Coordinates of C-alpha atoms in Angstrom, one line a residue:
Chain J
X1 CA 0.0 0.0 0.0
X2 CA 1.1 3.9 -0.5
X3 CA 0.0 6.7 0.1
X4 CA -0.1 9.6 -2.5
X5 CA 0.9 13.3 -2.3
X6 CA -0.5 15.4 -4.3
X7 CA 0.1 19.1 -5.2
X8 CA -1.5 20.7 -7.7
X9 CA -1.2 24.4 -9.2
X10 CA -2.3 26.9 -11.5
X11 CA -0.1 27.6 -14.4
X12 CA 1.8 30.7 -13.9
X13 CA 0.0 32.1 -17.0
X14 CA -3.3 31.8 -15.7
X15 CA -4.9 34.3 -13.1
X16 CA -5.2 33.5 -9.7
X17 CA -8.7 35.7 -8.8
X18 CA -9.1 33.8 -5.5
X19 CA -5.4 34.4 -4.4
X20 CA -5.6 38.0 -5.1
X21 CA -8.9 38.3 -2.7
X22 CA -7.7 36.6 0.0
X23 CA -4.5 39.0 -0.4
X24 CA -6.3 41.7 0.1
X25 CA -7.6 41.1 3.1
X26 CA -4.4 40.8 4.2
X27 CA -3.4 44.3 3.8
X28 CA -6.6 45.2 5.8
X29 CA -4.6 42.9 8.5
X30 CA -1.9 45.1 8.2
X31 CA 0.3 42.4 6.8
X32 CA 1.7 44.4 4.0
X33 CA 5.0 42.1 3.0
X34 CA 3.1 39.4 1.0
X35 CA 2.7 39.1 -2.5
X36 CA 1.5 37.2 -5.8
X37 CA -0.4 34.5 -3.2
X38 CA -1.3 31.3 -5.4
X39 CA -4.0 29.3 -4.4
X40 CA -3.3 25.3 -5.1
X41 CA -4.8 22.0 -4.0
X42 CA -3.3 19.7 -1.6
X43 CA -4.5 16.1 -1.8
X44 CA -3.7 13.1 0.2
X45 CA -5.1 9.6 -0.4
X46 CA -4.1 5.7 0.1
X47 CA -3.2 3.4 -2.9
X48 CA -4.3 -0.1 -2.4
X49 CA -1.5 -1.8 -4.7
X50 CA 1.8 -3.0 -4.0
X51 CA 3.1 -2.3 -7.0
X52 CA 5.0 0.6 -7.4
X53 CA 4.3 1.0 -11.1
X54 CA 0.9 -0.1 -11.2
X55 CA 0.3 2.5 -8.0
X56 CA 1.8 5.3 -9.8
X57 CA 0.0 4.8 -12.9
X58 CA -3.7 4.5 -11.1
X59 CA -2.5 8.0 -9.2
X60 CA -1.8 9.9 -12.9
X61 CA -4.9 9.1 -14.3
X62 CA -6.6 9.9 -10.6
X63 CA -4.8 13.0 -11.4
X64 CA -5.1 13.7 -14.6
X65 CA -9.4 13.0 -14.7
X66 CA -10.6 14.3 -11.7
X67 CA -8.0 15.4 -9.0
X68 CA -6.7 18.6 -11.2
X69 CA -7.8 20.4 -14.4
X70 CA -5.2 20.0 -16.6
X71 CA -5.9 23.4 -19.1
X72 CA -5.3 25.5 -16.1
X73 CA -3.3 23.3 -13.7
X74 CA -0.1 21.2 -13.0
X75 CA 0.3 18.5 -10.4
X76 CA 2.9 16.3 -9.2
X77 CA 2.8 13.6 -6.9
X78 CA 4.7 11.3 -4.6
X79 CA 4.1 7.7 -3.3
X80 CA 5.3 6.8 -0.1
X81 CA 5.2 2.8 0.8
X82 CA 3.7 2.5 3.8
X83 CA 2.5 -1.4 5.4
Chain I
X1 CA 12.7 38.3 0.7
X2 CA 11.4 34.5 0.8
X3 CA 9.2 32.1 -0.9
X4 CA 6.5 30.6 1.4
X5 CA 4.7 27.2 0.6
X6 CA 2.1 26.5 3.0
X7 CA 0.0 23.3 3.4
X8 CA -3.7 23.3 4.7
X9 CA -5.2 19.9 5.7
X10 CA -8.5 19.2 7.7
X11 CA -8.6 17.5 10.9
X12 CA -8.7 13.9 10.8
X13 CA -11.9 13.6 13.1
X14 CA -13.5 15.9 10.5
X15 CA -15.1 14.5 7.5
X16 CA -14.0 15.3 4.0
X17 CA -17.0 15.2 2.0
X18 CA -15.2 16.9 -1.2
X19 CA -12.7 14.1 -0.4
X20 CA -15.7 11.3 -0.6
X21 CA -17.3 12.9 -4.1
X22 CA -14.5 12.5 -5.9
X23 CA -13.5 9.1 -5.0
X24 CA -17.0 8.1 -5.8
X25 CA -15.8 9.6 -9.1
X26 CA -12.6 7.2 -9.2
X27 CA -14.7 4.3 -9.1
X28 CA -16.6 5.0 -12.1
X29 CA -13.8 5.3 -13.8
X30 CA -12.4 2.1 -12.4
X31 CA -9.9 3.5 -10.4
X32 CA -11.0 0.8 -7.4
X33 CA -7.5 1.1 -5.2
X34 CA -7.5 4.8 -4.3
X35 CA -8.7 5.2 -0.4
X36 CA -9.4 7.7 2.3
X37 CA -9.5 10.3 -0.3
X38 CA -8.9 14.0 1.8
X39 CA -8.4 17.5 -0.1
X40 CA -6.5 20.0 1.4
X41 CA -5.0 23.6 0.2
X42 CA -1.6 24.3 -1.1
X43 CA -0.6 27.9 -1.0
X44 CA 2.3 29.5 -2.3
X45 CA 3.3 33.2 -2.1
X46 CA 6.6 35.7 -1.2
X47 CA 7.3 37.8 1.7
X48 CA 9.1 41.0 1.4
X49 CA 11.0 40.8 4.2
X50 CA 14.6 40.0 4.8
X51 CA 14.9 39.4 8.6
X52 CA 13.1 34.9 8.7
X53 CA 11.8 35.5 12.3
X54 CA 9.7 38.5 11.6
X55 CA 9.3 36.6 7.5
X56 CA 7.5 33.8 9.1
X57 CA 5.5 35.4 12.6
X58 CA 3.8 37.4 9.9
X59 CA 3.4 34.3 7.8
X60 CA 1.9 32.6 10.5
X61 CA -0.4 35.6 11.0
X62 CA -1.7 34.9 7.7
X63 CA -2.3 31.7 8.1
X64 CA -4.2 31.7 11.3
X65 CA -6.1 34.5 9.8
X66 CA -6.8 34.4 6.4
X67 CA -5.8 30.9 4.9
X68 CA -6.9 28.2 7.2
X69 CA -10.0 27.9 9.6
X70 CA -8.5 27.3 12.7
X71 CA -11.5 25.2 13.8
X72 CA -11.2 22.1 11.3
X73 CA -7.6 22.7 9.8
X74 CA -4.2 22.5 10.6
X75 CA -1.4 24.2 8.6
X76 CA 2.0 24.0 8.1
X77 CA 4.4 26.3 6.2
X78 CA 8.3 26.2 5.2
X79 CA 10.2 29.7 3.9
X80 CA 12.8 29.4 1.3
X81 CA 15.0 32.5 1.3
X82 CA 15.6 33.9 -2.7
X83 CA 17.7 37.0 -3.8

């Protein structure tokens, strides 16, 4: 068994509207040093397979059909084998 | 001035309901292995500060804040100093 990793972003070319909100509050904070916040996805989840291959390859497509949106998004992932 | 990643993850005593929907979603698409599905924020953003101790109180600040709800999430962040 493993369990996945998975951190997913918005492409640097595409606007972050939800970053730039959240960054404006903030400044009403008074927390004036922080800039161009990017809001990803962290996602954790067990693989049922001892295979490493086979585990990795059912993680992608998790990935790649529901987990992110690949027009707007990159994601990587790591498995770590656990018993 | 430093790079900040931060990780947001709920509780584990509280239930992940985004987490379940999409792993309902796995299975019709005969992804049968992936378990325990939970979905979490990653945040990335710089700080304009040189001095790391006042870098990451204010970090922290924004956190507790603005980026996680205190009540169902923990967060953790890491600063990576760049020119």
């Amino acid at each position: 068994m493993f369990k996945a990793k998975v951190l997913i972003k918005r492409r640097l070319s595409i606007l972050d509207p939800q970053g730039q909100a959240v960054e404006k509050g903030a400044i009403h904070l008074g927390l004036n040093n922080i800039k161009e916040t990017r809001i990803g996805k962290y996602i954790e989840f067990l693989v049922e397979l001892d295979d490493e291959t086979k585990a990795s390859t059912e993680v992608d497509e998790y990935c790649r059909k529901l987990l992110a949106n690949p027009i707007i998004e990159d994601y990587e992932f790591h498995l770590e084998k656990i018993s």
